[in-house]
C-alpha positions as semicolon CSV with decimal commas, in nm:
position;residue;x (nm);y (nm);z (nm)
1;M;4,149;-0,775;-1,102
2;T;4,137;-1,097;-1,302
3;A;3,823;-1,224;-1,472
4;P;3,774;-1,530;-1,242
5;S;3,801;-1,315;-0,929
6;A;3,558;-1,063;-1,076
7;R;3,310;-1,343;-1,146
8;R;3,351;-1,473;-0,791
9;R;3,269;-1,130;-0,655
10;L;2,971;-1,106;-0,887
11;F;2,818;-1,442;-0,788
12;T;2,829;-1,415;-0,412
13;P;2,587;-1,600;-0,183
14;V;2,403;-1,272;-0,131
15;H;2,349;-1,231;-0,505
16;A;2,242;-1,594;-0,538
17;G;1,993;-1,550;-0,255
18;A;1,856;-1,234;-0,418
19;V;1,805;-1,421;-0,746
20;V;1,622;-1,703;-0,569
21;I;1,395;-1,459;-0,385
22;A;1,325;-1,270;-0,709
23;L;1,229;-1,592;-0,886
24;L;1,006;-1,707;-0,601
25;T;0,830;-1,369;-0,613
26;A;0,806;-1,344;-0,991
27;L;0,687;-1,697;-1,070
28;P;0,345;-1,667;-0,897
29;L;0,289;-1,331;-1,066
30;Y;0,385;-1,478;-1,402
31;W;0,149;-1,771;-1,350
32;L;-0,130;-1,534;-1,247
33;A;-0,082;-1,317;-1,556
34;V;-0,058;-1,612;-1,796
35;S;-0,361;-1,787;-1,646
36;S;-0,573;-1,474;-1,690
37;F;-0,542;-1,518;-2,068
38;K;-0,609;-1,894;-2,076
39;P;-0,949;-2,025;-2,184
40;D;-1,146;-2,218;-1,922
41;T;-1,067;-2,552;-2,087
42;E;-0,694;-2,489;-2,046
43;L;-0,694;-2,361;-1,687
44;G;-0,718;-2,708;-1,536
45;S;-0,522;-2,895;-1,802
46;T;-0,267;-3,161;-1,702
47;P;0,021;-3,105;-1,742
48;P;-0,021;-2,728;-1,707
49;T;0,084;-2,509;-1,998
50;L;0,343;-2,238;-1,949
51;W;0,178;-2,021;-2,214
52;P;-0,184;-2,020;-2,339
53;S;-0,224;-2,202;-2,668
54;H;-0,526;-1,987;-2,756
55;P;-0,501;-1,656;-2,562
56;T;-0,830;-1,489;-2,481
57;I;-0,945;-1,171;-2,306
58;D;-1,287;-1,314;-2,220
59;H;-1,201;-1,323;-1,851
60;Y;-1,129;-0,949;-1,853
61;R;-1,461;-0,888;-2,031
62;D;-1,638;-1,089;-1,764
63;A;-1,466;-0,902;-1,480
64;F;-1,553;-0,559;-1,613
65;G;-1,889;-0,660;-1,759
66;D;-2,060;-0,925;-1,550
67;Y;-1,913;-0,828;-1,212
68;D;-1,884;-0,447;-1,235
69;F;-1,513;-0,458;-1,156
70;A;-1,467;-0,097;-1,271
71;R;-1,681;0,022;-0,978
72;Y;-1,475;-0,180;-0,731
73;L;-1,154;-0,038;-0,878
74;A;-1,285;0,319;-0,856
75;N;-1,393;0,265;-0,494
76;S;-1,050;0,130;-0,400
77;L;-0,868;0,417;-0,568
78;L;-1,093;0,674;-0,400
79;V;-1,065;0,522;-0,052
80;A;-0,689;0,460;-0,078
81;G;-0,623;0,804;-0,226
82;L;-0,815;0,997;0,041
83;T;-0,663;0,780;0,313
84;T;-0,315;0,859;0,184
85;L;-0,383;1,233;0,175
86;G;-0,517;1,228;0,531
87;V;-0,227;1,023;0,663
88;L;0,035;1,245;0,496
89;A;-0,125;1,567;0,618
90;L;-0,144;1,447;0,978
91;G;0,182;1,255;0,963
92;L;0,380;1,554;0,836
93;S;0,278;1,775;1,128
94;S;0,316;1,495;1,384
95;G;0,653;1,384;1,250
96;Y;0,776;1,743;1,249
97;A;0,672;1,794;1,609
98;L;0,833;1,471;1,729
99;A;1,155;1,532;1,537
100;R;1,221;1,904;1,570
101;L;1,018;2,062;1,850
102;P;1,104;2,050;2,221
103;M;0,832;1,857;2,401
104;R;0,795;1,622;2,694
105;G;0,707;1,258;2,662
106;K;0,850;1,197;2,315
107;R;0,971;0,848;2,397
108;P;0,637;0,723;2,542
109;I;0,458;0,870;2,243
110;L;0,689;0,691;1,999
111;I;0,650;0,364;2,188
112;A;0,271;0,403;2,183
113;L;0,276;0,472;1,810
114;L;0,489;0,164;1,751
115;M;0,247;-0,051;1,953
116;I;-0,052;0,084;1,763
117;S;0,116;0,022;1,427
118;V;0,146;-0,352;1,502
119;F;-0,195;-0,384;1,668
120;P;-0,402;-0,663;1,504
121;T;-0,698;-0,531;1,309
122;V;-0,918;-0,830;1,387
123;S;-0,923;-0,743;1,758
124;V;-1,105;-0,413;1,699
125;I;-1,339;-0,513;1,417
126;T;-1,639;-0,578;1,643
127;P;-1,629;-0,250;1,844
128;L;-1,561;-0,052;1,526
129;Y;-1,857;-0,218;1,356
130;L;-2,086;-0,129;1,647
131;I;-1,963;0,231;1,648
132;E;-2,012;0,272;1,273
133;R;-2,357;0,116;1,289
134;Q;-2,450;0,359;1,567
135;I;-2,336;0,669;1,376
136;G;-2,463;0,546;1,037
137;W;-2,128;0,496;0,866
138;L;-2,182;0,142;0,741
139;N;-2,183;0,119;0,360
140;S;-2,002;0,449;0,313
141;Y;-1,661;0,572;0,207
142;Q;-1,585;0,751;0,533
143;G;-1,655;0,428;0,719
144;L;-1,334;0,291;0,567
145;I;-1,127;0,607;0,526
146;V;-1,135;0,718;0,892
147;P;-1,031;0,377;1,038
148;Y;-0,766;0,339;0,769
149;I;-0,616;0,677;0,862
150;A;-0,614;0,581;1,229
151;F;-0,439;0,249;1,164
152;H;-0,182;0,369;0,909
153;L;-0,092;0,703;1,066
154;P;0,153;0,566;1,330
155;F;0,374;0,401;1,068
156;A;0,378;0,718;0,859
157;V;0,469;0,927;1,165
158;W;0,765;0,698;1,234
159;I;0,892;0,725;0,875
160;L;0,853;1,103;0,857
161;R;0,998;1,161;1,201
162;N;1,310;0,957;1,120
163;Y;1,353;1,134;0,789
164;M;1,313;1,482;0,938
165;L;1,588;1,408;1,188
166;R;1,831;1,419;0,895
167;I;1,732;1,768;0,782
168;P;1,990;2,020;0,914
169;F;1,851;2,241;1,188
170;E;2,057;2,528;1,047
171;M;1,820;2,557;0,751
172;E;1,525;2,605;0,982
173;E;1,713;2,853;1,199
174;S;1,811;3,058;0,894
175;A;1,449;3,074;0,785
176;R;1,343;3,197;1,129
177;I;1,615;3,463;1,128
178;D;1,480;3,581;0,791
179;G;1,138;3,626;0,951
180;A;0,962;3,310;0,838
181;G;0,693;3,183;1,073
182;P;0,641;2,817;1,170
183;T;0,389;2,746;0,892
184;R;0,603;2,907;0,623
185;T;0,913;2,727;0,751
186;V;0,742;2,390;0,732
187;L;0,595;2,451;0,386
188;Q;0,899;2,612;0,223
189;I;1,192;2,451;0,405
190;I;1,089;2,123;0,565
191;L;0,834;1,998;0,311
192;P;1,068;2,004;0,004
193;Q;1,344;1,832;0,202
194;A;1,106;1,566;0,332
195;G;0,986;1,466;-0,016
196;P;1,135;1,112;-0,021
197;G;0,993;1,040;0,324
198;L;0,650;1,158;0,213
199;F;0,665;0,940;-0,099
200;T;0,764;0,638;0,109
201;A;0,487;0,687;0,364
202;G;0,240;0,761;0,084
203;V;0,321;0,449;-0,118
204;F;0,302;0,220;0,185
205;T;-0,022;0,380;0,305
206;F;-0,184;0,366;-0,038
207;T;-0,087;0,003;-0,087
208;A;-0,211;-0,102;0,258
209;A;-0,545;0,078;0,218
210;Y;-0,587;-0,043;-0,140
211;T;-0,539;-0,409;-0,046
212;E;-0,715;-0,414;0,294
213;F;-0,982;-0,683;0,311
214;L;-1,124;-0,744;0,658
215;M;-1,264;-0,397;0,732
216;A;-1,388;-0,355;0,375
217;L;-1,573;-0,687;0,395
218;T;-1,723;-0,613;0,738
219;F;-1,825;-0,248;0,703
220;N;-1,948;-0,235;0,342
221;S;-2,196;-0,503;0,240
222;E;-2,358;-0,308;-0,045
223;D;-2,212;-0,370;-0,389
224;A;-2,190;0,002;-0,464
225;F;-1,926;0,053;-0,191
226;R;-1,724;-0,265;-0,226
227;T;-1,352;-0,239;-0,293
228;V;-1,135;-0,455;-0,516
229;P;-1,026;-0,722;-0,260
230;V;-1,385;-0,785;-0,151
231;G;-1,524;-0,768;-0,505
232;V;-1,274;-1,021;-0,639
233;A;-1,331;-1,253;-0,343
234;L;-1,704;-1,257;-0,416
235;F;-1,672;-1,339;-0,786
236;G;-1,877;-1,640;-0,888
237;A;-2,186;-1,812;-0,753
238;E;-2,266;-2,075;-0,492
239;F;-2,146;-2,369;-0,702
240;E;-1,914;-2,185;-0,940
241;V;-1,563;-2,044;-0,898
242;P;-1,460;-1,847;-1,210
243;Y;-1,086;-1,884;-1,169
244;G;-1,006;-1,713;-1,497
245;T;-1,212;-1,407;-1,405
246;I;-1,053;-1,396;-1,061
247;F;-0,708;-1,406;-1,222
248;A;-0,803;-1,127;-1,463
249;G;-0,942;-0,909;-1,185
250;S;-0,631;-0,966;-0,976
251;I;-0,403;-0,859;-1,260
252;A;-0,613;-0,549;-1,326
253;A;-0,603;-0,465;-0,955
254;L;-0,224;-0,497;-0,946
255;L;-0,164;-0,241;-1,221
256;P;-0,211;0,076;-1,009
257;I;0,028;-0,059;-0,744
258;V;0,288;-0,157;-1,005
259;V;0,272;0,186;-1,170
260;L;0,295;0,361;-0,833
261;V;0,602;0,166;-0,724
262;L;0,779;0,200;-1,060
263;V;0,722;0,575;-1,073
264;F;0,832;0,646;-0,716
265;R;1,078;0,358;-0,659
266;R;1,382;0,583;-0,613
267;A;1,204;0,809;-0,368
268;V;1,078;0,508;-0,173
269;V;1,426;0,355;-0,143
270;S;1,570;0,691;-0,038
271;G;1,299;0,741;0,221
272;L;1,350;0,395;0,369
273;T;1,728;0,425;0,399
274;S;1,733;0,785;0,518
275;G;1,722;0,813;0,894
276;A;1,802;0,445;0,938
277;V;2,074;0,521;1,192
278;K;1,881;0,789;1,376
279;G;1,726;0,717;1,713
């Protein structure tokens, strides 16, 4: 293959489109990160500077000092972590049943799960608020964790069910012939094989719960239970918008998600592509 033809294959319209999308995604993040280190006098400068002339970490000090951002971050990690554990525990058993056990009504169940997964959150905020007020769950962790599990479980069931369809049934049959019961078969045979699917469902669930705003704003009004999205949105005072502090808090909030995706990126890609052709 000649060099010009190799270059033509390298720079295809698909590759060019991917580069454009990557730039459109990266530029706002770059601007957010750079602005978090700019002093207040430089944030609104015209023309804008591509790099801070006098970098400062004062905005990060304000976020973690004046606004108790560390508490918001801890609340988000706790709520998102427990939500993810609950979704994976329930999703694993549900996905296994829908993928590998004989049962009636699988198709209606899957259709119902799909409908629930795209159901708008705003339509159930009011009844959920009334229920939580009645049972005393407002301003609590469980007041967010339980609804989050209910809303994110259908998507996890779909991912795990599709992935488990790819696991050979012969492995499960061999385990049963060797005397393994259903629980042992799931834990020792199915669970290791379903690892990429679990990572995929876990990352998506954690990210969705970590960044959820509407329920967190509605159900938890006390500062001690606020999560990162609500805490950052409420930075400032009535006549003041501390843009630099908001930028710093946003960058600090992004770090757990970035680390999670970088660590489990291969498992996530494998879990998304596996089972793509299964019905």
